[in-house]
Short mmCIF file of C-alpha atoms and ligand atoms in Angstrom, two decimals:
data_model
loop_
_atom_site.label_atom_id
_atom_site.label_comp_id
_atom_site.label_asym_id
_atom_site.label_seq_id
_atom_site.Cartn_x
_atom_site.Cartn_y
_atom_site.Cartn_z
CA MET A 260 0.00 0.00 0.00
CA THR A 261 1.12 3.51 -0.80
CA ARG A 262 1.42 6.04 2.02
CA VAL A 263 -0.87 9.07 1.83
CA ALA A 264 2.10 11.44 1.95
CA ASP A 265 3.87 9.59 -0.88
CA HIS A 266 0.86 9.73 -3.19
CA ARG A 267 0.46 13.39 -2.41
CA GLU A 268 4.04 14.06 -3.37
CA ARG A 269 3.65 12.05 -6.54
CA ILE A 270 0.67 14.12 -7.70
CA ALA A 271 2.38 17.40 -6.80
CA GLY A 272 5.49 16.26 -8.68
CA LEU A 273 3.44 15.44 -11.78
CA LEU A 274 1.93 18.91 -11.86
CA GLY A 275 5.12 20.80 -11.02
CA VAL A 276 5.03 24.59 -11.06
CA LEU A 277 3.20 26.35 -13.87
CA PRO A 278 4.80 29.04 -16.07
CA VAL A 279 4.56 32.76 -15.45
CA ALA A 280 2.21 34.77 -17.65
CA ALA A 281 1.13 38.41 -17.74
CA LEU A 282 -2.60 38.51 -17.03
CA PRO A 283 -5.00 41.46 -16.85
CA VAL A 284 -5.19 42.59 -13.21
CA VAL A 285 -8.92 41.93 -13.18
CA ASP A 286 -8.25 38.23 -13.89
CA CYS A 287 -5.60 37.78 -11.19
CA LEU A 288 -7.78 37.15 -8.14
CA GLY A 289 -6.35 34.28 -6.10
CA LEU A 290 -3.17 33.95 -8.18
CA ALA A 291 0.41 34.27 -6.94
CA LEU A 292 2.42 37.30 -7.97
CA ALA A 293 5.49 35.99 -9.80
CA GLU A 294 7.81 39.01 -9.37
CA ASP A 295 8.22 41.75 -6.77
CA LEU A 296 5.89 44.63 -7.54
CA VAL A 297 7.78 47.94 -7.54
CA ALA A 298 5.89 51.24 -7.52
CA PRO A 299 6.40 53.17 -10.79
CA ILE A 300 4.62 56.20 -9.32
CA ALA A 301 4.01 57.62 -5.85
CA LEU A 302 0.73 57.23 -4.00
CA PRO A 303 -0.85 59.68 -3.77
CA PRO A 304 0.83 60.94 -6.96
CA PHE A 305 0.32 64.62 -5.91
CA ASP A 306 -0.65 66.69 -2.85
CA ASN A 307 -4.44 66.65 -2.69
CA SER A 308 -7.37 67.55 -0.51
CA ALA A 309 -8.74 65.08 2.05
CA MET A 310 -11.98 67.10 2.36
CA ASP A 311 -14.51 69.08 0.41
CA GLY A 312 -13.76 72.65 1.42
CA TYR A 313 -11.41 75.54 0.68
CA ALA A 314 -7.70 75.54 -0.05
CA VAL A 315 -6.11 78.35 1.97
CA ARG A 316 -2.96 79.53 3.64
CA ALA A 317 -3.43 78.59 7.29
CA ALA A 318 -2.04 82.00 8.26
CA ASP A 319 -4.95 83.71 6.40
CA VAL A 320 -7.57 81.97 8.61
CA SER A 321 -5.79 82.17 11.97
CA ALA A 322 -8.18 84.96 13.09
CA THR A 323 -11.83 83.96 12.63
CA PRO A 324 -14.25 84.65 11.25
CA ALA A 325 -12.16 85.37 8.13
CA VAL A 326 -13.75 86.35 4.84
CA LEU A 327 -11.72 85.49 1.72
CA PRO A 328 -12.51 85.87 -1.99
CA VAL A 329 -12.94 82.50 -3.76
CA ALA A 330 -10.49 82.79 -6.66
CA ASP A 331 -11.01 79.40 -8.30
CA ASP A 332 -12.96 76.17 -8.11
CA ILE A 333 -11.03 72.87 -8.19
CA PRO A 334 -13.04 69.71 -8.80
CA ALA A 335 -11.32 66.30 -8.63
CA GLY A 336 -9.60 65.62 -11.94
CA ARG A 337 -8.44 69.22 -12.61
CA THR A 338 -5.10 68.93 -14.36
CA SER A 339 -4.06 72.62 -14.53
CA LEU A 340 -4.21 74.91 -11.52
CA THR A 341 -3.78 78.55 -10.71
CA PRO A 342 -1.47 79.28 -7.78
CA LEU A 343 -3.23 80.45 -4.59
CA GLU A 344 -2.64 84.16 -4.02
CA PRO A 345 -2.19 85.20 -0.40
CA GLY A 346 -5.45 86.38 1.16
CA THR A 347 -7.63 84.26 -1.17
CA ALA A 348 -9.24 80.85 -1.07
CA GLN A 349 -10.01 78.29 -3.77
CA ARG A 350 -12.96 75.95 -3.42
CA ILE A 351 -11.63 72.40 -3.58
CA MET A 352 -13.14 68.90 -3.62
CA THR A 353 -11.85 65.70 -2.02
CA GLY A 354 -9.05 64.21 -4.15
CA ALA A 355 -8.49 67.41 -6.14
CA PRO A 356 -4.88 68.64 -6.42
CA LEU A 357 -3.83 71.30 -3.92
CA PRO A 358 -2.80 74.55 -5.65
CA VAL A 359 0.71 75.87 -5.13
CA GLY A 360 0.68 78.42 -2.32
CA ALA A 361 -2.01 76.66 -0.28
CA ASP A 362 -0.90 74.78 2.83
CA ALA A 363 -4.23 73.66 4.30
CA VAL A 364 -7.85 72.89 3.51
CA VAL A 365 -10.76 74.17 5.63
CA GLN A 366 -13.61 71.71 5.49
CA VAL A 367 -16.84 73.11 4.03
CA GLU A 368 -18.66 72.46 7.34
CA TRP A 369 -16.52 75.16 9.01
CA THR A 370 -17.53 77.79 6.43
CA ASP A 371 -20.64 79.38 4.96
CA GLY A 372 -20.00 77.46 1.72
CA GLY A 373 -19.77 80.63 -0.39
CA THR A 374 -18.75 80.50 -4.05
CA SER A 375 -17.62 84.10 -4.72
CA SER A 376 -16.38 84.74 -1.23
CA VAL A 377 -16.26 82.47 1.77
CA ARG A 378 -16.58 83.09 5.50
CA VAL A 379 -14.32 80.77 7.48
CA ASP A 380 -15.56 80.25 11.05
CA ARG A 381 -12.74 78.11 12.41
CA GLY A 382 -9.04 78.21 11.62
CA VAL A 383 -6.88 75.24 10.67
CA ALA A 384 -3.22 74.39 11.21
CA ALA A 385 -0.83 74.25 8.27
CA GLY A 386 -1.09 70.79 6.67
CA ALA A 387 -4.66 70.22 7.85
CA ASN A 388 -6.78 68.06 5.52
CA VAL A 389 -3.94 67.70 3.02
CA ARG A 390 -2.85 64.28 1.76
CA ARG A 391 0.77 64.63 0.78
CA ALA A 392 2.26 63.05 -2.34
CA ALA A 393 3.92 59.68 -1.48
CA ASP A 394 2.20 59.57 1.92
CA ASP A 395 1.26 55.98 1.15
CA VAL A 396 3.90 54.77 -1.35
CA ALA A 397 7.14 56.37 -2.54
CA VAL A 398 8.30 55.76 -6.13
CA GLY A 399 10.50 52.67 -6.30
CA THR A 400 9.10 51.00 -3.19
CA THR A 401 8.58 47.24 -3.36
CA VAL A 402 4.92 47.14 -2.39
CA LEU A 403 4.28 43.39 -2.82
CA ARG A 404 6.74 40.52 -2.76
CA ALA A 405 6.90 37.75 -5.36
CA GLY A 406 4.79 34.85 -4.15
CA THR A 407 2.07 37.02 -2.59
CA ALA A 408 -1.44 35.66 -3.11
CA LEU A 409 -3.43 38.37 -4.86
CA GLY A 410 -6.65 39.27 -3.09
CA PRO A 411 -8.91 42.29 -3.57
CA ALA A 412 -6.67 44.74 -1.67
CA GLN A 413 -3.52 43.64 -3.54
CA LEU A 414 -5.30 43.96 -6.90
CA GLY A 415 -6.61 47.38 -5.88
CA LEU A 416 -3.08 48.51 -5.00
CA ALA A 417 -1.73 47.25 -8.33
CA ALA A 418 -4.44 49.14 -10.21
CA ALA A 419 -3.80 52.29 -8.13
CA LEU A 420 -0.16 52.09 -9.22
CA GLY A 421 -1.26 51.92 -12.85
CA PHE A 422 -0.65 48.26 -13.60
CA GLY A 423 -2.97 46.92 -16.31
CA SER A 424 -1.53 43.43 -16.08
CA LEU A 425 0.56 41.49 -13.59
CA PRO A 426 3.12 38.69 -13.85
CA VAL A 427 1.48 35.69 -12.19
CA ARG A 428 1.62 31.93 -12.27
CA ARG A 429 -1.33 30.98 -14.42
CA ARG A 430 -4.22 28.80 -13.40
CA PRO A 431 -3.88 25.05 -13.95
CA ARG A 432 -6.21 23.75 -16.67
CA VAL A 433 -7.96 20.58 -15.66
CA LEU A 434 -10.02 18.24 -17.83
CA VAL A 435 -12.61 16.37 -15.75
CA LEU A 436 -14.06 13.04 -16.90
CA SER A 437 -16.45 10.74 -15.03
CA THR A 438 -16.88 7.10 -15.91
CA GLY A 439 -19.60 4.53 -15.29
CA SER A 440 -22.23 2.72 -17.35
CA GLU A 441 -24.76 3.39 -14.61
CA LEU A 442 -24.51 7.16 -15.01
CA VAL A 443 -27.19 9.46 -16.37
CA GLY A 444 -26.91 13.23 -16.76
CA PRO A 445 -28.81 15.31 -14.21
CA GLY A 446 -32.12 16.34 -15.78
CA GLU A 447 -32.41 13.18 -17.89
CA PRO A 448 -34.86 10.36 -17.04
CA LEU A 449 -33.51 7.76 -14.62
CA ALA A 450 -34.11 4.05 -15.28
CA PRO A 451 -33.90 1.41 -12.51
CA GLY A 452 -30.23 0.66 -11.80
CA GLN A 453 -29.05 4.04 -12.99
CA ILE A 454 -27.83 7.00 -10.93
CA TYR A 455 -27.20 10.62 -11.70
CA GLU A 456 -23.66 11.62 -12.51
CA SER A 457 -22.49 13.88 -9.69
CA ASN A 458 -18.70 13.62 -9.49
CA GLY A 459 -18.16 15.71 -12.61
CA VAL A 460 -19.98 18.75 -11.29
CA MET A 461 -18.40 18.30 -7.86
CA LEU A 462 -14.81 17.91 -9.08
CA ALA A 463 -15.06 20.71 -11.64
CA ALA A 464 -16.32 22.98 -8.84
CA ALA A 465 -13.51 21.79 -6.58
CA VAL A 466 -10.94 22.65 -9.26
CA ARG A 467 -12.39 26.14 -9.64
CA GLU A 468 -12.58 26.67 -5.91
CA ALA A 469 -8.90 25.73 -5.69
CA GLY A 470 -8.12 28.42 -8.28
CA GLY A 471 -7.87 26.24 -11.38
CA GLU A 472 -9.79 26.20 -14.66
CA ALA A 473 -11.98 23.16 -15.22
CA GLU A 474 -13.54 21.75 -18.33
CA LEU A 475 -16.09 19.01 -17.76
CA LEU A 476 -16.36 16.35 -20.46
CA ARG A 477 -19.56 14.35 -20.98
CA PHE A 478 -19.17 11.20 -18.84
CA VAL A 479 -18.44 7.88 -20.55
CA PRO A 480 -19.67 4.31 -19.95
CA ASP A 481 -17.33 1.53 -18.78
CA ASP A 482 -15.94 0.99 -22.25
CA VAL A 483 -12.24 1.46 -23.02
CA ALA A 484 -12.84 2.48 -26.63
CA GLU A 485 -15.39 5.10 -25.60
CA PHE A 486 -13.06 6.33 -22.87
CA HIS A 487 -10.22 6.81 -25.34
CA ALA A 488 -12.59 8.40 -27.85
CA ALA A 489 -13.72 10.92 -25.22
CA ILE A 490 -10.24 12.10 -24.34
CA GLY A 491 -8.94 11.55 -27.89
CA ALA A 492 -7.36 14.78 -28.99
CA ARG A 493 -8.85 16.73 -26.09
CA LEU A 494 -5.82 16.58 -23.78
CA ALA A 495 -3.73 19.16 -25.60
CA GLY A 496 -3.43 22.36 -23.60
CA PHE A 497 -4.44 20.81 -20.29
CA ASP A 498 -2.20 20.43 -17.26
CA LEU A 499 -4.17 17.62 -15.64
CA LEU A 500 -6.69 14.97 -16.58
CA LEU A 501 -8.84 14.17 -13.55
CA THR A 502 -11.01 11.07 -13.84
CA SER A 503 -13.35 9.42 -11.38
CA GLY A 504 -14.51 5.83 -11.17
CA GLY A 505 -13.20 2.69 -12.80
CA VAL A 506 -10.06 2.20 -10.72
CA SER A 507 -10.96 -0.38 -8.07
CA ALA A 508 -10.63 -4.15 -7.99
CA GLY A 509 -13.79 -5.19 -9.87
CA ALA A 510 -14.37 -6.11 -13.47
CA TYR A 511 -15.10 -3.33 -16.00
CA GLU A 512 -12.62 -0.91 -14.39
CA VAL A 513 -12.49 1.28 -17.45
CA VAL A 514 -9.88 3.81 -16.33
CA LYS A 515 -7.53 1.09 -15.13
CA ASP A 516 -8.04 -0.90 -18.33
CA ALA A 517 -7.52 2.14 -20.55
CA PHE A 518 -4.37 3.41 -18.83
CA THR A 519 -2.56 0.35 -17.48
CA GLY A 520 0.82 0.08 -19.21
CA ARG A 521 0.33 3.53 -20.73
CA GLY A 522 2.11 5.75 -18.22
CA VAL A 523 -0.42 5.64 -15.38
CA GLU A 524 0.23 3.53 -12.30
CA PHE A 525 -2.54 2.21 -10.10
CA THR A 526 -2.15 1.64 -6.41
CA ARG A 527 -3.98 1.38 -3.11
CA VAL A 528 -3.30 4.28 -0.81
CA ALA A 529 -3.44 3.62 2.95
CA MET A 530 -6.51 5.76 3.53
CA GLN A 531 -10.23 5.52 3.99
CA PRO A 532 -12.13 6.58 1.99
CA GLY A 533 -10.24 6.83 -1.27
CA GLY A 534 -7.96 3.78 -1.28
CA PRO A 535 -7.81 3.03 -5.03
CA GLN A 536 -5.84 5.74 -6.80
CA GLY A 537 -3.86 6.16 -9.98
CA ALA A 538 -1.36 8.72 -11.16
CA GLY A 539 0.94 9.22 -14.10
CA ARG A 540 1.35 10.96 -17.40
CA TYR A 541 -0.49 10.26 -20.64
CA GLN A 542 0.29 12.03 -23.91
CA GLY A 543 2.49 14.38 -21.87
CA VAL A 544 -0.36 15.44 -19.56
CA ALA A 545 -0.47 14.68 -15.82
CA VAL A 546 -3.21 12.22 -14.93
CA ALA A 547 -4.85 11.58 -11.57
CA THR A 548 -7.53 8.92 -11.38
CA LEU A 549 -9.86 9.13 -8.40
CA PRO A 550 -12.21 6.42 -7.16
CA GLY A 551 -15.88 6.76 -8.10
CA ASN A 552 -17.68 6.84 -4.79
CA PRO A 553 -18.59 10.50 -4.44
CA VAL A 554 -17.19 10.94 -0.93
CA SER A 555 -14.00 9.08 -1.91
CA ALA A 556 -13.63 11.29 -4.97
CA GLN A 557 -14.09 14.52 -3.05
CA VAL A 558 -11.92 13.51 -0.09
CA SER A 559 -9.20 12.38 -2.53
CA PHE A 560 -9.44 15.74 -4.22
CA GLU A 561 -8.97 17.54 -0.90
CA VAL A 562 -6.07 15.34 0.17
CA PHE A 563 -4.15 14.95 -3.10
CA ILE A 564 -5.34 17.26 -5.85
CA ARG A 565 -6.10 20.57 -4.18
CA PRO A 566 -2.67 21.00 -2.53
CA ALA A 567 -0.96 20.03 -5.80
CA LEU A 568 -3.01 22.50 -7.85
CA ARG A 569 -2.24 25.28 -5.39
CA ALA A 570 1.46 24.42 -5.29
CA SER A 571 1.50 24.49 -9.10
CA MET A 572 0.17 28.05 -8.91
CA GLY A 573 3.07 29.04 -6.66
CA LEU A 574 0.69 29.99 -3.86
CA PRO A 575 2.21 30.46 -0.40
CA VAL A 576 -0.53 28.44 1.31
CA VAL A 577 -1.51 25.15 -0.31
CA GLU A 578 -3.23 23.51 2.66
CA ARG A 579 -6.62 24.21 4.16
CA PRO A 580 -6.47 25.55 7.69
CA SER A 581 -6.40 22.89 10.38
CA VAL A 582 -6.97 22.95 14.14
CA ARG A 583 -7.14 20.54 17.06
CA ALA A 584 -10.60 19.71 18.39
CA LYS A 585 -12.22 17.31 20.82
CA LEU A 586 -14.55 14.60 19.54
CA THR A 587 -18.13 14.71 20.83
CA ALA A 588 -18.63 11.03 19.94
CA PRO A 589 -16.37 7.95 19.75
CA LEU A 590 -14.89 6.77 16.44
CA THR A 591 -13.40 3.56 15.13
CA SER A 592 -10.94 3.42 12.26
CA PRO A 593 -9.26 0.61 10.30
CA ALA A 594 -5.69 -0.28 11.34
CA GLY A 595 -2.99 0.83 8.94
CA ARG A 596 -5.04 3.49 7.19
CA THR A 597 -5.52 7.19 7.70
CA GLN A 598 -9.21 7.75 8.04
CA PHE A 599 -10.79 11.00 6.93
CA ARG A 600 -14.17 11.23 8.62
CA ARG A 601 -16.56 14.03 7.87
CA GLY A 602 -17.32 16.37 10.74
CA LYS A 603 -18.89 19.56 11.93
CA TYR A 604 -16.73 21.84 14.04
CA ASP A 605 -18.18 23.97 16.80
CA PRO A 606 -15.71 26.57 18.07
CA ALA A 607 -18.33 28.14 20.35
CA SER A 608 -18.81 25.13 22.64
CA GLY A 609 -15.16 24.56 23.43
CA ARG A 610 -13.60 23.62 20.07
CA VAL A 611 -15.44 20.34 19.62
CA VAL A 612 -16.07 18.33 16.47
CA THR A 613 -19.01 16.03 15.82
CA PRO A 614 -18.66 13.22 13.29
CA VAL A 615 -21.35 13.50 10.59
CA GLY A 616 -22.66 10.26 9.09
CA GLY A 617 -20.72 7.02 9.13
CA PRO A 618 -17.56 6.02 7.31
CA GLY A 619 -19.50 4.94 4.16
CA SER A 620 -18.09 6.62 1.08
CA HIS A 621 -21.51 6.87 -0.57
CA LEU A 622 -22.82 9.22 2.15
CA LEU A 623 -22.76 12.38 0.06
CA SER A 624 -25.40 14.26 2.03
CA ALA A 625 -23.28 13.93 5.21
CA LEU A 626 -20.33 15.44 3.35
CA ALA A 627 -22.56 18.25 2.14
CA VAL A 628 -23.41 19.33 5.70
CA SER A 629 -19.86 18.87 7.04
CA ASP A 630 -17.29 21.61 7.31
CA CYS A 631 -14.19 19.58 8.06
CA LEU A 632 -12.40 16.26 7.74
CA ILE A 633 -11.42 14.52 10.97
CA GLU A 634 -7.99 12.94 10.44
CA VAL A 635 -7.58 9.65 12.29
CA PRO A 636 -3.92 8.57 12.02
CA GLU A 637 -2.96 5.18 10.51
CA GLU A 638 -2.10 3.50 13.78
CA VAL A 639 -5.22 4.63 15.66
CA THR A 640 -8.18 2.21 15.64
CA GLU A 641 -10.38 3.68 18.36
CA LEU A 642 -11.01 7.12 19.71
CA ALA A 643 -13.18 7.85 22.74
CA ALA A 644 -15.51 10.82 23.04
CA GLY A 645 -13.42 13.71 24.29
CA ALA A 646 -10.27 12.54 22.47
CA GLU A 647 -8.32 15.25 20.71
CA VAL A 648 -8.10 15.03 16.91
CA VAL A 649 -6.74 17.13 14.09
CA ILE A 650 -9.43 18.46 11.82
CA ARG A 651 -8.88 20.09 8.46
CA PHE A 652 -11.50 22.48 7.16
CA LEU A 653 -13.28 21.93 3.85
CA HIS A 654 -13.29 25.67 3.25
CA SER A 655 -10.59 28.30 3.60
CA GLY A 656 -12.59 31.13 5.16
P1 AMP B 222 -16.33 2.90 -9.19
O1 AMP B 222 -15.17 3.55 -8.55
O2 AMP B 222 -16.44 3.17 -10.64
O3 AMP B 222 -16.33 1.42 -8.90
O4 AMP B 222 -17.61 3.49 -8.52
C1 AMP B 222 -17.84 3.34 -7.14
C2 AMP B 222 -19.22 3.83 -6.78
O5 AMP B 222 -19.32 5.19 -7.07
C3 AMP B 222 -20.34 3.15 -7.53
O6 AMP B 222 -21.44 3.02 -6.64
C4 AMP B 222 -20.66 4.14 -8.61
O7 AMP B 222 -21.99 4.05 -9.09
C5 AMP B 222 -20.41 5.45 -7.94
N1 AMP B 222 -20.00 6.45 -8.91
C6 AMP B 222 -18.96 6.33 -9.76
N2 AMP B 222 -18.86 7.42 -10.54
C7 AMP B 222 -19.83 8.27 -10.16
C8 AMP B 222 -20.25 9.54 -10.59
N3 AMP B 222 -19.59 10.19 -11.55
N4 AMP B 222 -21.31 10.12 -9.99
C9 AMP B 222 -21.95 9.46 -9.00
N5 AMP B 222 -21.62 8.27 -8.55
C10 AMP B 222 -20.58 7.65 -9.11
MG1 MG B 223 -17.59 2.62 -12.15
#
């Protein structure tokens, strides 16, 4: 049997690290910055007003009330300015450039709001309500380091600095294919003995949630020729083929039959669920073959595929967050296998976790109401209520 950690490493090794590409900033959410980001301009780029009000010389409003003629009107976006003459004011809006000669802004609330002349009721200190050029970022500053995961604030900063595109590691492209002669597409009529195909939707969503791009092929029956026909010339341009079903010990194991001796190795990993696994390379494309039981497929994705996809994107964090928690109910687990039980974590009542459903790998509805996997180590066969376990969340928030 293959160790969980070894199979994980094998999948990550097959995917490797993806190349760097320049992508429009708007498409970079969740990607890793591939180079340090150095500010080509200052932020703010120019001295500007932090308030709607009047640009003045502080000395001109030190005795109040002060009445000053309003010599100009400066909306945000004005690109040419007249210098502020001593003894005058210019009406100015938030974000508008401060005219030369002004050293402060009096907020409109402290004035009568006049447009030809203004009465200032309260004085301000020099520098009041002025945002100085480079207050936030000086030209040439490294604002983000290579490897940073780009979230909304990082993308906003890049745009503020004028970047239209960013060097990032691109998203992995994953082709998803489900197998099984019993499968019927959701929305189609179901005959006795048939079930709806659910792994495809689930795994494609899992790929996208991990940050990858997924294309879902129409599922194929347990027929090697049909399997090969489905992938045929479709693999070009993909980084990973992700199949489900057809890899266990029965007859009609279509994925095993189609790939054995063709660059993909099949093994049993010491885990439950998700024992039967395959990995390799076919037509130059990485291949990971997951077992068909829906819970096995999804748990395998979490354990093997998600970390590998995220590592391939150069992301600093590839794992889901994990914490220690106390079991609210006892558990049993097979010797020699890491068990991943589904659970619901409750931080409010003392960091406890409740197992949801049994160990059966067909119990999809239990997975759907769980928020974590309870990791029971290989050597552990029994855990009492109250025992401490490691749980790994099924979400990253
Ligand atoms: P297999 O790994 O092909 O032997 O399938 C194991 C179990 O998972 C069987 O009960 C299958 O019917 C079920 N199964 C396999 N593929 C899917 C799928 N794409 N959607 C839903 N159930 C599936
Ligand atoms: Mg099958």
